[in-house]
PDB file of C-alpha atoms and ligand atoms in Angstrom:
ATOM      1  CA  MET A   1       0.000   0.000   0.000  1.00 97.00           C
ATOM      2  CA  LYS A   2       0.997   3.603  -0.440  1.00 98.00           C
ATOM      3  CA  PHE A   3       0.631   5.605   2.763  1.00 98.00           C
ATOM      4  CA  LEU A   4       0.615   9.342   3.321  1.00 98.00           C
ATOM      5  CA  VAL A   5       1.448  10.362   6.888  1.00 98.00           C
ATOM      6  CA  LEU A   6       0.518  13.961   7.652  1.00 98.00           C
ATOM      7  CA  ASN A   7       1.549  15.760  10.811  1.00 98.00           C
ATOM      8  CA  GLY A   8       0.303  19.199  11.736  1.00 98.00           C
ATOM      9  CA  PRO A   9       1.610  22.115  13.783  1.00 98.00           C
ATOM     10  CA  ASN A  10       4.396  21.706  16.329  1.00 98.00           C
ATOM     11  CA  LEU A  11       4.915  18.031  15.560  1.00 98.00           C
ATOM     12  CA  ASN A  12       8.238  18.931  13.944  1.00 98.00           C
ATOM     13  CA  LEU A  13       9.343  19.554  17.549  1.00 96.00           C
ATOM     14  CA  LEU A  14       8.800  15.956  18.654  1.00 98.00           C
ATOM     15  CA  GLY A  15      11.494  14.946  21.113  1.00 96.00           C
ATOM     16  CA  GLN A  16      12.021  18.549  22.275  1.00 96.00           C
ATOM     17  CA  ARG A  17       8.433  19.587  22.880  1.00 94.00           C
ATOM     18  CA  GLU A  18       6.941  18.547  26.240  1.00 95.00           C
ATOM     19  CA  PRO A  19       8.748  15.159  26.309  1.00 95.00           C
ATOM     20  CA  GLY A  20       6.615  14.091  29.283  1.00 93.00           C
ATOM     21  CA  VAL A  21       3.581  14.246  26.976  1.00 94.00           C
ATOM     22  CA  TYR A  22       5.002  13.426  23.538  1.00 96.00           C
ATOM     23  CA  GLY A  23       8.079  11.328  24.376  1.00 94.00           C
ATOM     24  CA  SER A  24      11.735  11.737  23.486  1.00 94.00           C
ATOM     25  CA  GLU A  25      11.771  10.426  19.897  1.00 97.00           C
ATOM     26  CA  SER A  26      12.226  13.017  17.140  1.00 97.00           C
ATOM     27  CA  TYR A  27      10.025  13.562  14.100  1.00 98.00           C
ATOM     28  CA  ASP A  28      12.804  12.158  11.882  1.00 98.00           C
ATOM     29  CA  THR A  29      12.961   9.007  14.015  1.00 98.00           C
ATOM     30  CA  LEU A  30       9.200   8.608  13.664  1.00 98.00           C
ATOM     31  CA  CYS A  31       9.426   8.872   9.865  1.00 98.00           C
ATOM     32  CA  ALA A  32      12.363   6.439   9.717  1.00 98.00           C
ATOM     33  CA  SER A  33      10.488   3.858  11.764  1.00 98.00           C
ATOM     34  CA  LEU A  34       7.346   4.209   9.621  1.00 98.00           C
ATOM     35  CA  ASN A  35       9.459   3.836   6.481  1.00 98.00           C
ATOM     36  CA  ALA A  36      11.000   0.650   7.888  1.00 98.00           C
ATOM     37  CA  PHE A  37       7.585  -0.731   8.883  1.00 98.00           C
ATOM     38  CA  ALA A  38       6.164   0.039   5.439  1.00 98.00           C
ATOM     39  CA  ALA A  39       9.154  -1.518   3.656  1.00 97.00           C
ATOM     40  CA  ALA A  40       8.765  -4.681   5.752  1.00 98.00           C
ATOM     41  CA  HIS A  41       5.193  -4.892   4.445  1.00 97.00           C
ATOM     42  CA  GLU A  42       5.927  -4.233   0.770  1.00 97.00           C
ATOM     43  CA  SER A  43       4.524  -0.754   1.178  1.00 98.00           C
ATOM     44  CA  SER A  44       5.774   2.800   1.033  1.00 98.00           C
ATOM     45  CA  VAL A  45       5.201   5.878   3.113  1.00 98.00           C
ATOM     46  CA  THR A  46       5.463   9.584   2.371  1.00 98.00           C
ATOM     47  CA  CYS A  47       5.780  11.732   5.482  1.00 98.00           C
ATOM     48  CA  PHE A  48       4.819  15.404   5.431  1.00 98.00           C
ATOM     49  CA  GLN A  49       4.713  17.869   8.296  1.00 98.00           C
ATOM     50  CA  SER A  50       3.565  21.471   8.234  1.00 98.00           C
ATOM     51  CA  ASN A  51       2.698  24.180  10.697  1.00 98.00           C
ATOM     52  CA  HIS A  52       0.333  25.653   8.094  1.00 98.00           C
ATOM     53  CA  GLU A  53      -3.268  24.582   7.646  1.00 98.00           C
ATOM     54  CA  GLY A  54      -3.336  25.330   3.888  1.00 98.00           C
ATOM     55  CA  ALA A  55      -0.248  23.214   3.233  1.00 98.00           C
ATOM     56  CA  LEU A  56      -1.937  20.226   4.897  1.00 98.00           C
ATOM     57  CA  ILE A  57      -5.094  20.837   2.856  1.00 98.00           C
ATOM     58  CA  ASP A  58      -3.028  20.943  -0.353  1.00 98.00           C
ATOM     59  CA  GLN A  59      -1.496  17.575   0.563  1.00 98.00           C
ATOM     60  CA  LEU A  60      -4.938  16.068   1.164  1.00 98.00           C
ATOM     61  CA  HIS A  61      -6.192  17.291  -2.234  1.00 98.00           C
ATOM     62  CA  ALA A  62      -3.082  15.925  -3.959  1.00 98.00           C
ATOM     63  CA  ALA A  63      -3.486  12.550  -2.217  1.00 98.00           C
ATOM     64  CA  GLN A  64      -6.547  11.670  -4.276  1.00 96.00           C
ATOM     65  CA  GLY A  65      -5.580   8.894  -6.683  1.00 95.00           C
ATOM     66  CA  LYS A  66      -1.985   8.824  -5.411  1.00 98.00           C
ATOM     67  CA  PHE A  67      -2.248   7.153  -2.007  1.00 98.00           C
ATOM     68  CA  ASP A  68      -4.232   4.190  -0.668  1.00 98.00           C
ATOM     69  CA  ALA A  69      -4.527   5.478   2.894  1.00 98.00           C
ATOM     70  CA  ILE A  70      -3.771   8.522   5.010  1.00 98.00           C
ATOM     71  CA  ILE A  71      -2.652   8.706   8.625  1.00 98.00           C
ATOM     72  CA  ILE A  72      -3.128  12.190   9.975  1.00 98.00           C
ATOM     73  CA  ASN A  73      -2.227  13.878  13.226  1.00 98.00           C
ATOM     74  CA  PRO A  74      -3.655  17.350  12.714  1.00 98.00           C
ATOM     75  CA  GLY A  75      -2.183  18.604  16.044  1.00 98.00           C
ATOM     76  CA  ALA A  76      -4.226  21.464  17.477  1.00 98.00           C
ATOM     77  CA  PHE A  77      -6.084  21.861  14.140  1.00 98.00           C
ATOM     78  CA  THR A  78      -7.943  18.721  15.262  1.00 98.00           C
ATOM     79  CA  HIS A  79      -9.954  20.797  17.652  1.00 98.00           C
ATOM     80  CA  TYR A  80     -11.158  23.592  15.369  1.00 98.00           C
ATOM     81  CA  SER A  81     -10.242  23.208  11.691  1.00 98.00           C
ATOM     82  CA  TYR A  82     -13.424  22.845   9.667  1.00 98.00           C
ATOM     83  CA  ALA A  83     -11.243  23.433   6.603  1.00 98.00           C
ATOM     84  CA  LEU A  84      -9.308  20.221   7.316  1.00 98.00           C
ATOM     85  CA  LEU A  85     -12.593  18.405   7.961  1.00 98.00           C
ATOM     86  CA  ASP A  86     -13.881  19.569   4.581  1.00 98.00           C
ATOM     87  CA  ALA A  87     -10.644  18.527   2.850  1.00 98.00           C
ATOM     88  CA  LEU A  88     -10.819  15.041   4.391  1.00 98.00           C
ATOM     89  CA  GLN A  89     -14.428  14.788   3.261  1.00 98.00           C
ATOM     90  CA  ALA A  90     -13.595  16.046  -0.240  1.00 98.00           C
ATOM     91  CA  ILE A  91     -11.365  13.062  -1.032  1.00 98.00           C
ATOM     92  CA  SER A  92     -12.099   9.356  -1.095  1.00 98.00           C
ATOM     93  CA  VAL A  93      -8.770   8.180   0.342  1.00 98.00           C
ATOM     94  CA  PRO A  94      -9.516   6.647   3.776  1.00 98.00           C
ATOM     95  CA  ALA A  95      -7.837   8.300   6.761  1.00 98.00           C
ATOM     96  CA  ILE A  96      -7.162   7.413  10.382  1.00 98.00           C
ATOM     97  CA  GLU A  97      -6.592  10.211  12.900  1.00 98.00           C
ATOM     98  CA  VAL A  98      -3.758   9.647  15.346  1.00 98.00           C
ATOM     99  CA  HIS A  99      -2.872  11.483  18.554  1.00 98.00           C
ATOM    100  CA  ILE A 100       0.301  10.658  20.393  1.00 98.00           C
ATOM    101  CA  SER A 101      -1.125  11.701  23.756  1.00 98.00           C
ATOM    102  CA  ASN A 102      -4.369  10.588  25.347  1.00 98.00           C
ATOM    103  CA  VAL A 103      -6.310  13.747  24.528  1.00 98.00           C
ATOM    104  CA  HIS A 104      -9.164  12.645  26.816  1.00 98.00           C
ATOM    105  CA  ARG A 105      -6.916  12.859  29.865  1.00 97.00           C
ATOM    106  CA  ARG A 106      -5.941  16.398  29.022  1.00 97.00           C
ATOM    107  CA  GLU A 107      -7.640  19.822  28.844  1.00 97.00           C
ATOM    108  CA  GLU A 108     -11.303  19.889  27.914  1.00 97.00           C
ATOM    109  CA  PHE A 109     -10.675  21.625  24.566  1.00 97.00           C
ATOM    110  CA  ARG A 110      -8.647  18.588  23.426  1.00 98.00           C
ATOM    111  CA  HIS A 111     -11.563  16.197  23.995  1.00 98.00           C
ATOM    112  CA  LYS A 112     -13.344  17.366  20.859  1.00 98.00           C
ATOM    113  CA  SER A 113     -12.113  16.456  17.383  1.00 98.00           C
ATOM    114  CA  VAL A 114     -13.824  18.214  14.499  1.00 98.00           C
ATOM    115  CA  THR A 115     -11.795  16.175  11.993  1.00 98.00           C
ATOM    116  CA  ALA A 116     -12.414  12.643  13.328  1.00 98.00           C
ATOM    117  CA  PRO A 117     -15.918  12.348  11.781  1.00 98.00           C
ATOM    118  CA  ALA A 118     -14.249  12.341   8.355  1.00 98.00           C
ATOM    119  CA  CYS A 119     -11.926   9.492   9.363  1.00 98.00           C
ATOM    120  CA  VAL A 120     -12.335   5.722   9.536  1.00 98.00           C
ATOM    121  CA  GLY A 121     -11.347   5.942  13.181  1.00 98.00           C
ATOM    122  CA  GLN A 122      -9.152   7.608  15.747  1.00 98.00           C
ATOM    123  CA  ILE A 123      -6.230   6.292  17.789  1.00 98.00           C
ATOM    124  CA  CYS A 124      -4.953   8.239  20.778  1.00 98.00           C
ATOM    125  CA  GLY A 125      -2.702   7.752  23.768  1.00 98.00           C
ATOM    126  CA  LEU A 126      -0.488   5.016  22.326  1.00 98.00           C
ATOM    127  CA  GLY A 127       2.487   7.293  21.716  1.00 97.00           C
ATOM    128  CA  LEU A 128       4.242   7.014  18.359  1.00 98.00           C
ATOM    129  CA  TYR A 129       3.044   3.410  18.116  1.00 98.00           C
ATOM    130  CA  GLY A 130      -0.373   4.807  17.123  1.00 98.00           C
ATOM    131  CA  TYR A 131       0.920   5.637  13.624  1.00 98.00           C
ATOM    132  CA  GLN A 132       2.123   2.079  13.101  1.00 98.00           C
ATOM    133  CA  ALA A 133      -1.134   0.684  14.522  1.00 98.00           C
ATOM    134  CA  ALA A 134      -3.048   2.751  11.954  1.00 98.00           C
ATOM    135  CA  MET A 135      -0.852   1.403   9.143  1.00 98.00           C
ATOM    136  CA  ALA A 136      -1.344  -2.164  10.401  1.00 98.00           C
ATOM    137  CA  TYR A 137      -5.118  -1.656  10.325  1.00 98.00           C
ATOM    138  CA  PHE A 138      -5.023  -0.581   6.679  1.00 98.00           C
ATOM    139  CA  LEU A 139      -2.612  -3.397   5.763  1.00 98.00           C
ATOM    140  CA  GLU A 140      -4.811  -6.025   7.382  1.00 97.00           C
ATOM    141  CA  THR A 141      -8.190  -4.755   6.227  1.00 96.00           C
ATOM    142  CA  GLY A 142      -7.159  -3.171   2.924  1.00 85.00           C
ATOM    143  CA  LYS A 143      -9.535  -0.251   3.579  1.00 75.00           C
TER     144      LYS A 143
HETATM  145  C1  DQA B 201      -1.817  15.992  19.550  1.00 56.97           C
HETATM  146  C2  DQA B 201      -2.860  16.456  20.585  1.00 56.97           C
HETATM  147  C3  DQA B 201      -3.309  17.867  20.283  1.00 56.97           C
HETATM  148  O1  DQA B 201      -4.268  18.301  21.254  1.00 56.97           O
HETATM  149  C4  DQA B 201      -2.140  18.830  20.326  1.00 56.97           C
HETATM  150  O2  DQA B 201      -2.558  20.126  19.971  1.00 56.97           O
HETATM  151  C5  DQA B 201      -1.006  18.369  19.470  1.00 56.97           C
HETATM  152  C6  DQA B 201      -0.655  16.947  19.460  1.00 56.97           C
HETATM  153  C7  DQA B 201      -1.254  14.601  19.919  1.00 56.97           C
HETATM  154  O3  DQA B 201      -0.622  14.002  19.037  1.00 56.97           O
HETATM  155  O4  DQA B 201      -1.389  14.122  21.028  1.00 56.97           O
HETATM  156  O5  DQA B 201      -0.313  19.174  18.860  1.00 56.97           O
HETATM  157  O6  DQA B 201      -2.443  15.887  18.295  1.00 56.97           O
END
């Protein structure tokens, strides 16, 4: 399968940003491990991170017809970006939303995802493993 892994604002700072919440692994380490997991399953992964909403939307539009599945951590956009919701709904590539932290154990504003309704499902609180779990779901189910 061809995977697109999208990460939103501040996720470029993985490993430096609040390590007690997001762990000590860097964004580059995350991408390397997803590449290795994909390669071990005859698949490929394209990782993209941006702090800009429009750049993430452009990637979603361009994913149509190019990728089999999307794994998206929209960061704080999760909680208020109707534009990202619309972009996810505008394409037919299935997506899973991933959050590194358990958003339900955190501030109230993080409990609500406006983007999750456009996704197959949501994984949260499993650390970086959540991205791999999402890939495994798509590999096993093919959808
Ligand atoms: C996050 C949770 C969001 O609430 C937060 O704004 C992030 C990261 C997570 O992966 O746990 O930037 O999406």
